[in-house]
PDB file of C-alpha atoms and ligand atoms in Angstrom:
ATOM      1  CA  MET Z  27       5.247  35.786 -16.917  1.00  0.00           C
ATOM      2  CA  SER Z  28       7.297  34.787 -19.973  1.00  0.00           C
ATOM      3  CA  VAL Z  29       6.268  32.061 -22.345  1.00  0.00           C
ATOM      4  CA  HIS Z  30       8.660  29.654 -24.072  1.00  0.00           C
ATOM      5  CA  THR Z  31       8.213  28.004 -27.370  1.00  0.00           C
ATOM      6  CA  LEU Z  32       9.654  24.557 -27.899  1.00  0.00           C
ATOM      7  CA  GLU Z  33       9.261  21.600 -30.107  1.00  0.00           C
ATOM      8  CA  ILE Z  34       7.891  18.260 -28.819  1.00  0.00           C
ATOM      9  CA  ASP Z  35       7.671  15.397 -31.287  1.00  0.00           C
ATOM     10  CA  GLY Z  36       7.710  17.791 -34.195  1.00  0.00           C
ATOM     11  CA  ARG Z  37       5.008  20.041 -32.814  1.00  0.00           C
ATOM     12  CA  MET Z  38       5.486  23.595 -31.675  1.00  0.00           C
ATOM     13  CA  VAL Z  39       4.095  24.009 -28.118  1.00  0.00           C
ATOM     14  CA  THR Z  40       4.227  26.741 -25.580  1.00  0.00           C
ATOM     15  CA  ALA Z  41       5.116  26.538 -21.889  1.00  0.00           C
ATOM     16  CA  LEU Z  42       4.929  29.120 -19.146  1.00  0.00           C
ATOM     17  CA  GLU Z  43       8.157  30.061 -17.342  1.00  0.00           C
ATOM     18  CA  GLY Z  44       8.969  27.321 -14.900  1.00  0.00           C
ATOM     19  CA  GLU Z  45       6.661  24.752 -16.452  1.00  0.00           C
ATOM     20  CA  THR Z  46       8.043  21.271 -16.985  1.00  0.00           C
ATOM     21  CA  ILE Z  47       8.253  19.433 -20.290  1.00  0.00           C
ATOM     22  CA  LEU Z  48       5.697  17.054 -18.985  1.00  0.00           C
ATOM     23  CA  ALA Z  49       3.219  19.824 -18.190  1.00  0.00           C
ATOM     24  CA  ALA Z  50       3.797  21.514 -21.534  1.00  0.00           C
ATOM     25  CA  ALA Z  51       3.318  18.172 -23.328  1.00  0.00           C
ATOM     26  CA  GLU Z  52       0.102  17.332 -21.477  1.00  0.00           C
ATOM     27  CA  ASP Z  53      -1.289  20.827 -22.119  1.00  0.00           C
ATOM     28  CA  ALA Z  54      -0.687  20.203 -25.839  1.00  0.00           C
ATOM     29  CA  GLY Z  55      -2.321  16.739 -25.656  1.00  0.00           C
ATOM     30  CA  ILE Z  56       0.975  14.882 -26.113  1.00  0.00           C
ATOM     31  CA  PHE Z  57       1.120  11.676 -24.020  1.00  0.00           C
ATOM     32  CA  ILE Z  58       4.225  10.976 -21.974  1.00  0.00           C
ATOM     33  CA  PRO Z  59       4.100   7.819 -19.828  1.00  0.00           C
ATOM     34  CA  LYS Z  60       4.301   8.441 -16.126  1.00  0.00           C
ATOM     35  CA  LEU Z  61       3.482   6.642 -12.873  1.00  0.00           C
ATOM     36  CA  CYS Z  62       4.716   8.933 -10.103  1.00  0.00           C
ATOM     37  CA  ALA Z  63       3.922  12.415 -11.297  1.00  0.00           C
ATOM     38  CA  VAL Z  64       0.510  13.940 -10.534  1.00  0.00           C
ATOM     39  CA  GLU Z  65      -0.388  17.485 -11.510  1.00  0.00           C
ATOM     40  CA  GLY Z  66      -0.561  19.481  -8.309  1.00  0.00           C
ATOM     41  CA  LEU Z  67       1.853  17.399  -6.283  1.00  0.00           C
ATOM     42  CA  SER Z  68       5.615  17.675  -6.041  1.00  0.00           C
ATOM     43  CA  ALA Z  69       7.565  15.510  -8.427  1.00  0.00           C
ATOM     44  CA  PRO Z  70      10.003  13.000  -6.921  1.00  0.00           C
ATOM     45  CA  GLY Z  71      11.177  11.659 -10.287  1.00  0.00           C
ATOM     46  CA  ALA Z  72      10.716   8.181  -8.903  1.00  0.00           C
ATOM     47  CA  CYS Z  73       9.427   6.051 -11.788  1.00  0.00           C
ATOM     48  CA  ARG Z  74      11.669   7.253 -14.682  1.00  0.00           C
ATOM     49  CA  LEU Z  75       8.957   6.444 -17.171  1.00  0.00           C
ATOM     50  CA  CYS Z  76       8.714   9.948 -18.365  1.00  0.00           C
ATOM     51  CA  MET Z  77      12.321  10.111 -19.662  1.00  0.00           C
ATOM     52  CA  VAL Z  78      12.630  12.006 -22.904  1.00  0.00           C
ATOM     53  CA  GLU Z  79      15.410  12.899 -25.365  1.00  0.00           C
ATOM     54  CA  ILE Z  80      16.429  16.530 -25.732  1.00  0.00           C
ATOM     55  CA  ALA Z  81      18.478  17.596 -28.756  1.00  0.00           C
ATOM     56  CA  GLY Z  82      22.002  18.588 -27.813  1.00  0.00           C
ATOM     57  CA  GLN Z  83      21.956  16.739 -24.512  1.00  0.00           C
ATOM     58  CA  ASN Z  84      23.781  13.460 -24.165  1.00  0.00           C
ATOM     59  CA  LYS Z  85      21.573  11.938 -21.544  1.00  0.00           C
ATOM     60  CA  LEU Z  86      17.888  11.300 -21.072  1.00  0.00           C
ATOM     61  CA  ARG Z  87      15.905  13.707 -18.913  1.00  0.00           C
ATOM     62  CA  ALA Z  88      12.834  13.151 -16.738  1.00  0.00           C
ATOM     63  CA  ALA Z  89      10.086  15.201 -18.331  1.00  0.00           C
ATOM     64  CA  CYS Z  90       8.422  15.757 -14.919  1.00  0.00           C
ATOM     65  CA  LEU Z  91      11.549  17.432 -13.530  1.00  0.00           C
ATOM     66  CA  THR Z  92      12.999  19.238 -16.453  1.00  0.00           C
ATOM     67  CA  ARG Z  93      11.838  22.755 -17.144  1.00  0.00           C
ATOM     68  CA  ALA Z  94      10.795  23.605 -20.702  1.00  0.00           C
ATOM     69  CA  ALA Z  95      13.099  26.135 -22.286  1.00  0.00           C
ATOM     70  CA  GLU Z  96      12.972  28.329 -25.375  1.00  0.00           C
ATOM     71  CA  GLY Z  97      13.978  26.488 -28.585  1.00  0.00           C
ATOM     72  CA  MET Z  98      14.205  23.074 -26.873  1.00  0.00           C
ATOM     73  CA  VAL Z  99      13.684  20.135 -29.226  1.00  0.00           C
ATOM     74  CA  VAL Z 100      12.204  17.173 -27.385  1.00  0.00           C
ATOM     75  CA  ARG Z 101      11.460  13.664 -28.505  1.00  0.00           C
ATOM     76  CA  THR Z 102       9.152  11.563 -26.267  1.00  0.00           C
ATOM     77  CA  GLU Z 103       8.701   8.488 -28.450  1.00  0.00           C
ATOM     78  CA  THR Z 104      11.739   6.745 -29.906  1.00  0.00           C
ATOM     79  CA  SER Z 105      12.492   3.018 -30.042  1.00  0.00           C
ATOM     80  CA  ALA Z 106      15.180   3.432 -27.436  1.00  0.00           C
ATOM     81  CA  LEU Z 107      12.766   5.243 -25.063  1.00  0.00           C
ATOM     82  CA  ARG Z 108      10.139   2.650 -25.655  1.00  0.00           C
ATOM     83  CA  GLU Z 109      12.538  -0.217 -24.904  1.00  0.00           C
ATOM     84  CA  GLN Z 110      13.633   1.564 -21.690  1.00  0.00           C
ATOM     85  CA  ARG Z 111      10.005   2.052 -20.605  1.00  0.00           C
ATOM     86  CA  LYS Z 112       9.202  -1.572 -21.313  1.00  0.00           C
ATOM     87  CA  LEU Z 113      12.148  -2.607 -19.217  1.00  0.00           C
ATOM     88  CA  LEU Z 114      11.031  -0.395 -16.312  1.00  0.00           C
ATOM     89  CA  VAL Z 115       7.488  -1.777 -16.429  1.00  0.00           C
ATOM     90  CA  GLU Z 116       8.748  -5.309 -16.502  1.00  0.00           C
ATOM     91  CA  LEU Z 117      10.991  -4.713 -13.498  1.00  0.00           C
ATOM     92  CA  LEU Z 118       8.058  -3.215 -11.580  1.00  0.00           C
ATOM     93  CA  LEU Z 119       5.901  -6.247 -12.513  1.00  0.00           C
ATOM     94  CA  ALA Z 120       8.628  -8.685 -11.458  1.00  0.00           C
ATOM     95  CA  GLU Z 121       9.316  -6.849  -8.198  1.00  0.00           C
ATOM     96  CA  GLY Z 122       5.823  -7.119  -6.658  1.00  0.00           C
ATOM     97  CA  ASN Z 123       2.892  -9.411  -6.983  1.00  0.00           C
ATOM     98  CA  HIS Z 124       0.891  -7.980  -9.876  1.00  0.00           C
ATOM     99  CA  VAL Z 125      -1.549 -10.656 -10.786  1.00  0.00           C
ATOM    100  CA  CYS Z 126      -4.138  -8.577 -12.627  1.00  0.00           C
ATOM    101  CA  SER Z 127      -6.861 -11.193 -12.868  1.00  0.00           C
ATOM    102  CA  VAL Z 128      -7.318 -11.198  -9.019  1.00  0.00           C
ATOM    103  CA  CYS Z 129      -6.558  -7.527  -8.463  1.00  0.00           C
ATOM    104  CA  VAL Z 130      -9.160  -5.163  -6.991  1.00  0.00           C
ATOM    105  CA  VAL Z 131      -8.480  -2.553  -9.648  1.00  0.00           C
ATOM    106  CA  ASN Z 132      -8.216  -4.886 -12.653  1.00  0.00           C
ATOM    107  CA  GLY Z 133      -9.112  -2.726 -15.633  1.00  0.00           C
ATOM    108  CA  TYR Z 134      -8.414   0.570 -13.814  1.00  0.00           C
ATOM    109  CA  CYS Z 135      -4.747   0.219 -13.049  1.00  0.00           C
ATOM    110  CA  GLU Z 136      -2.236   2.680 -14.545  1.00  0.00           C
ATOM    111  CA  LEU Z 137       0.543   0.110 -14.377  1.00  0.00           C
ATOM    112  CA  GLN Z 138      -1.611  -2.414 -16.236  1.00  0.00           C
ATOM    113  CA  SER Z 139      -2.634   0.174 -18.848  1.00  0.00           C
ATOM    114  CA  LEU Z 140       0.957   1.186 -19.394  1.00  0.00           C
ATOM    115  CA  ALA Z 141       2.105  -2.358 -19.722  1.00  0.00           C
ATOM    116  CA  ALA Z 142      -0.591  -2.961 -22.403  1.00  0.00           C
ATOM    117  CA  ALA Z 143       0.343   0.314 -24.209  1.00  0.00           C
ATOM    118  CA  LEU Z 144       3.981  -0.735 -24.269  1.00  0.00           C
ATOM    119  CA  ASP Z 145       3.162  -4.253 -25.468  1.00  0.00           C
ATOM    120  CA  VAL Z 146       4.507  -5.912 -22.371  1.00  0.00           C
ATOM    121  CA  ASP Z 147       3.073  -9.404 -22.947  1.00  0.00           C
ATOM    122  CA  HIS Z 148       5.616 -11.113 -20.780  1.00  0.00           C
ATOM    123  CA  VAL Z 149       8.253 -10.352 -18.217  1.00  0.00           C
ATOM    124  CA  ARG Z 150      11.870 -11.228 -18.980  1.00  0.00           C
ATOM    125  CA  PHE Z 151      12.896 -11.394 -15.287  1.00  0.00           C
ATOM    126  CA  THR Z 152      12.209 -14.033 -12.650  1.00  0.00           C
ATOM    127  CA  PRO Z 153       9.415 -12.691 -10.534  1.00  0.00           C
ATOM    128  CA  ARG Z 154      10.329 -12.161  -6.847  1.00  0.00           C
ATOM    129  CA  TYR Z 155       6.895 -13.084  -5.514  1.00  0.00           C
ATOM    130  CA  PRO Z 156       7.566 -11.292  -2.288  1.00  0.00           C
ATOM    131  CA  ALA Z 157       5.427 -12.360   0.712  1.00  0.00           C
ATOM    132  CA  ARG Z 158       4.227  -8.963   1.810  1.00  0.00           C
ATOM    133  CA  THR Z 159       1.430  -8.148   4.203  1.00  0.00           C
ATOM    134  CA  ILE Z 160      -1.946  -6.585   3.543  1.00  0.00           C
ATOM    135  CA  ASP Z 161      -3.217  -4.000   6.005  1.00  0.00           C
ATOM    136  CA  LEU Z 162      -6.984  -4.300   6.320  1.00  0.00           C
ATOM    137  CA  SER Z 163      -7.183  -2.655   9.748  1.00  0.00           C
ATOM    138  CA  HIS Z 164      -8.781   0.590   8.474  1.00  0.00           C
ATOM    139  CA  GLU Z 165     -12.529   0.730   8.418  1.00  0.00           C
ATOM    140  CA  ARG Z 166     -12.795   1.820   4.756  1.00  0.00           C
ATOM    141  CA  PHE Z 167      -9.452   1.370   3.111  1.00  0.00           C
ATOM    142  CA  GLY Z 168      -6.959  -1.425   2.464  1.00  0.00           C
ATOM    143  CA  LEU Z 169      -3.168  -1.342   1.823  1.00  0.00           C
ATOM    144  CA  ASP Z 170      -1.747  -4.215  -0.159  1.00  0.00           C
ATOM    145  CA  HIS Z 171       2.090  -3.860  -0.126  1.00  0.00           C
ATOM    146  CA  ASN Z 172       2.307  -6.539  -2.765  1.00  0.00           C
ATOM    147  CA  ARG Z 173       0.911  -4.172  -5.400  1.00  0.00           C
ATOM    148  CA  CYS Z 174       2.793  -1.074  -4.273  1.00  0.00           C
ATOM    149  CA  ILE Z 175       5.279   0.399  -6.750  1.00  0.00           C
ATOM    150  CA  LEU Z 176       6.530   3.094  -4.245  1.00  0.00           C
ATOM    151  CA  CYS Z 177       5.573   5.939  -6.492  1.00  0.00           C
ATOM    152  CA  THR Z 178       4.780   7.885  -3.277  1.00  0.00           C
ATOM    153  CA  ARG Z 179       1.733   9.578  -4.798  1.00  0.00           C
ATOM    154  CA  CYS Z 180      -0.233   8.618  -1.678  1.00  0.00           C
ATOM    155  CA  VAL Z 181       2.484  10.024   0.638  1.00  0.00           C
ATOM    156  CA  ARG Z 182       2.482  13.375  -1.209  1.00  0.00           C
ATOM    157  CA  ALA Z 183      -1.299  13.623  -1.511  1.00  0.00           C
ATOM    158  CA  CYS Z 184      -1.628  12.951   2.260  1.00  0.00           C
ATOM    159  CA  ASP Z 185       1.064  15.437   3.118  1.00  0.00           C
ATOM    160  CA  GLU Z 186       0.780  18.230   0.521  1.00  0.00           C
ATOM    161  CA  ILE Z 187      -2.988  18.295  -0.046  1.00  0.00           C
ATOM    162  CA  GLU Z 188      -4.592  16.844   3.105  1.00  0.00           C
ATOM    163  CA  GLY Z 189      -1.804  18.029   5.408  1.00  0.00           C
ATOM    164  CA  ALA Z 190      -2.132  14.925   7.589  1.00  0.00           C
ATOM    165  CA  HIS Z 191       1.183  13.241   6.704  1.00  0.00           C
ATOM    166  CA  THR Z 192      -0.117   9.924   7.865  1.00  0.00           C
ATOM    167  CA  LEU Z 193       1.703   8.010   5.197  1.00  0.00           C
ATOM    168  CA  ASP Z 194       5.401   7.806   4.622  1.00  0.00           C
ATOM    169  CA  VAL Z 195       8.076   5.489   3.304  1.00  0.00           C
ATOM    170  CA  ALA Z 196      10.125   3.333   5.728  1.00  0.00           C
ATOM    171  CA  GLY Z 197      13.083   1.101   4.931  1.00  0.00           C
ATOM    172  CA  ARG Z 198      15.416   1.037   1.950  1.00  0.00           C
ATOM    173  CA  GLY Z 199      15.788  -0.912  -1.241  1.00  0.00           C
ATOM    174  CA  ARG Z 200      13.757  -4.128  -1.252  1.00  0.00           C
ATOM    175  CA  THR Z 201      12.547  -3.522   2.301  1.00  0.00           C
ATOM    176  CA  ALA Z 202      11.098  -0.093   1.467  1.00  0.00           C
ATOM    177  CA  ARG Z 203       7.430   0.131   2.186  1.00  0.00           C
ATOM    178  CA  ILE Z 204       4.577   2.577   2.831  1.00  0.00           C
ATOM    179  CA  ILE Z 205       3.788   3.027   6.496  1.00  0.00           C
ATOM    180  CA  THR Z 206       1.068   4.767   8.442  1.00  0.00           C
ATOM    181  CA  ASP Z 207       2.166   6.922  11.379  1.00  0.00           C
ATOM    182  CA  LEU Z 208       5.029   5.119  13.117  1.00  0.00           C
ATOM    183  CA  ALA Z 209       4.426   1.887  11.239  1.00  0.00           C
ATOM    184  CA  GLU Z 210       1.231   1.108  13.057  1.00  0.00           C
ATOM    185  CA  PRO Z 211      -1.777  -0.612  11.540  1.00  0.00           C
ATOM    186  CA  TRP Z 212      -3.688   1.978   9.456  1.00  0.00           C
ATOM    187  CA  GLY Z 213      -6.798   1.427  11.553  1.00  0.00           C
ATOM    188  CA  HIS Z 214      -4.897   2.624  14.639  1.00  0.00           C
ATOM    189  CA  SER Z 215      -3.620   5.822  13.081  1.00  0.00           C
ATOM    190  CA  GLU Z 216      -4.549   8.969  14.961  1.00  0.00           C
ATOM    191  CA  SER Z 217      -3.477  11.345  12.192  1.00  0.00           C
ATOM    192  CA  CYS Z 218      -5.484   9.755   9.353  1.00  0.00           C
ATOM    193  CA  THR Z 219      -8.511  11.864   8.508  1.00  0.00           C
ATOM    194  CA  GLY Z 220     -10.129   9.142   6.349  1.00  0.00           C
ATOM    195  CA  CYS Z 221     -10.244  11.485   3.388  1.00  0.00           C
ATOM    196  CA  GLY Z 222      -9.323   8.868   0.841  1.00  0.00           C
ATOM    197  CA  LYS Z 223      -7.088  11.126  -1.236  1.00  0.00           C
ATOM    198  CA  CYS Z 224      -4.312   8.550  -1.045  1.00  0.00           C
ATOM    199  CA  VAL Z 225      -6.548   5.892  -2.384  1.00  0.00           C
ATOM    200  CA  ARG Z 226      -7.745   8.041  -5.324  1.00  0.00           C
ATOM    201  CA  THR Z 227      -4.149   8.920  -6.352  1.00  0.00           C
ATOM    202  CA  CYS Z 228      -2.706   5.414  -6.087  1.00  0.00           C
ATOM    203  CA  PRO Z 229      -2.027   4.222  -9.691  1.00  0.00           C
ATOM    204  CA  THR Z 230      -2.322   0.502  -8.752  1.00  0.00           C
ATOM    205  CA  GLY Z 231      -4.360  -1.691  -6.479  1.00  0.00           C
ATOM    206  CA  ALA Z 232      -2.016  -1.072  -3.548  1.00  0.00           C
ATOM    207  CA  LEU Z 233      -4.522   1.280  -1.940  1.00  0.00           C
ATOM    208  CA  PHE Z 234      -8.174   0.393  -2.339  1.00  0.00           C
ATOM    209  CA  LEU Z 235     -11.653   0.892  -0.987  1.00  0.00           C
ATOM    210  CA  LYS Z 236     -12.882  -2.099   0.997  1.00  0.00           C
ATOM    211  CA  ASN Z 237     -16.072  -3.839   0.054  1.00  0.00           C
ATOM    212  CA  LYS Z 238     -16.314  -2.269  -3.368  1.00  0.00           C
ATOM    213  CA  PRO Z 239     -16.548  -4.101  -6.728  1.00  0.00           C
ATOM    214  CA  ALA Z 240     -13.831  -3.550  -9.298  1.00  0.00           C
ATOM    215  CA  ALA Z 241     -16.178  -1.382 -11.396  1.00  0.00           C
ATOM    216  CA  GLU Z 242     -16.202   1.173  -8.555  1.00  0.00           C
ATOM    217  CA  MET Z 243     -12.422   1.265  -8.257  1.00  0.00           C
ATOM    218  CA  LYS Z 244     -11.841   3.746 -11.091  1.00  0.00           C
ATOM    219  CA  LYS Z 245      -9.362   6.314  -9.811  1.00  0.00           C
ATOM    220  CA  ASP Z 246      -8.771   9.781 -11.013  1.00  0.00           C
ATOM    221  CA  SER Z 247      -6.027  11.928  -9.563  1.00  0.00           C
ATOM    222  CA  GLY Z 248      -7.407  14.962 -11.469  1.00  0.00           C
ATOM    223  CA  PHE Z 249      -9.352  15.884  -8.309  1.00  0.00           C
ATOM    224  CA  ILE Z 250      -6.072  17.256  -6.860  1.00  0.00           C
ATOM    225  CA  ARG Z 251      -5.937  19.899  -9.606  1.00  0.00           C
ATOM    226  CA  GLN Z 252      -9.528  20.854  -8.750  1.00  0.00           C
ATOM    227  CA  ILE Z 253      -8.739  21.147  -5.020  1.00  0.00           C
ATOM    228  CA  ILE Z 254      -5.768  23.347  -5.733  1.00  0.00           C
ATOM    229  CA  ALA Z 255      -7.780  25.547  -8.073  1.00  0.00           C
ATOM    230  CA  ALA Z 256     -10.616  25.869  -5.551  1.00  0.00           C
ATOM    231  CA  ARG Z 257      -8.238  26.823  -2.740  1.00  0.00           C
ATOM    232  CA  ARG Z 258      -6.532  29.384  -4.972  1.00  0.00           C
ATOM    233  CA  GLU Z 259      -9.878  30.972  -5.871  1.00  0.00           C
ATOM    234  CA  LYS Z 260     -10.941  30.707  -2.185  1.00  0.00           C
ATOM    235  CA  ILE Z 261     -14.135  28.889  -3.208  1.00  0.00           C
ATOM    236  CA  TRP Z 262     -14.455  27.153   0.138  1.00  0.00           C
ATOM    237  CA  ILE Z 263     -13.846  30.206   2.330  1.00  0.00           C
TER     238      ILE Z 263
HETATM  239 FE1  LIG G   2       8.712  11.491 -14.207  1.00  0.00          FE
HETATM  240 FE2  LIG G   2       7.872   9.392 -12.762  1.00  0.00          FE
HETATM  241  S1  LIG G   2       6.719  10.716 -14.047  1.00  0.00           S
HETATM  242  S2  LIG G   2       9.902  10.141 -13.029  1.00  0.00           S
END
């Protein structure tokens, strides 16, 4: 397998053939903001937070979708990129109901962390304050549509890792929402295995464990990488 050498933020890094700029940057310890990409899951390019500048290209590229190439010169942190990311985070905050002080994952939310890292101390848009439902029908999990940013991590974890495909997206535009099975209450789902992979990959408080204090809500989608490695090594067979 061939290896490419490229420059990211002035550092020379290497990437295996087919690896994305995001993966190469993360391997080298370079942080690129993201909300939809998770190592081990397919990348939908939904959040656009990972956009980067590539020398010689006249438009921004999503680092999670763009393959690293030999000699590429990438910049991940410019004032224009920062402004664009701030704008995206503000739009996400205005679109849903993200009141951190009463959120079940306050302190462990990736959207919240990103907003803090980007110095988003206010939102320049009128909040929509949508009146969305909360599905508490499942015995162990809850789904709060008010806090969902439609990154689809949960859908992909359920489909690509668990193989259940209980979750999906229904509707379009402002009516788009996560559904279970054929838009039934989660607790009535016959396909859900109750594995909780969706909850662990959710970057916000949209999916949460019921009856747990905020301190136990810390999520870590790194378990997906471990599952994939274990399956590849046939550790569980
Ligand atoms: Fe690349 Fe979301 S992480 S578009």
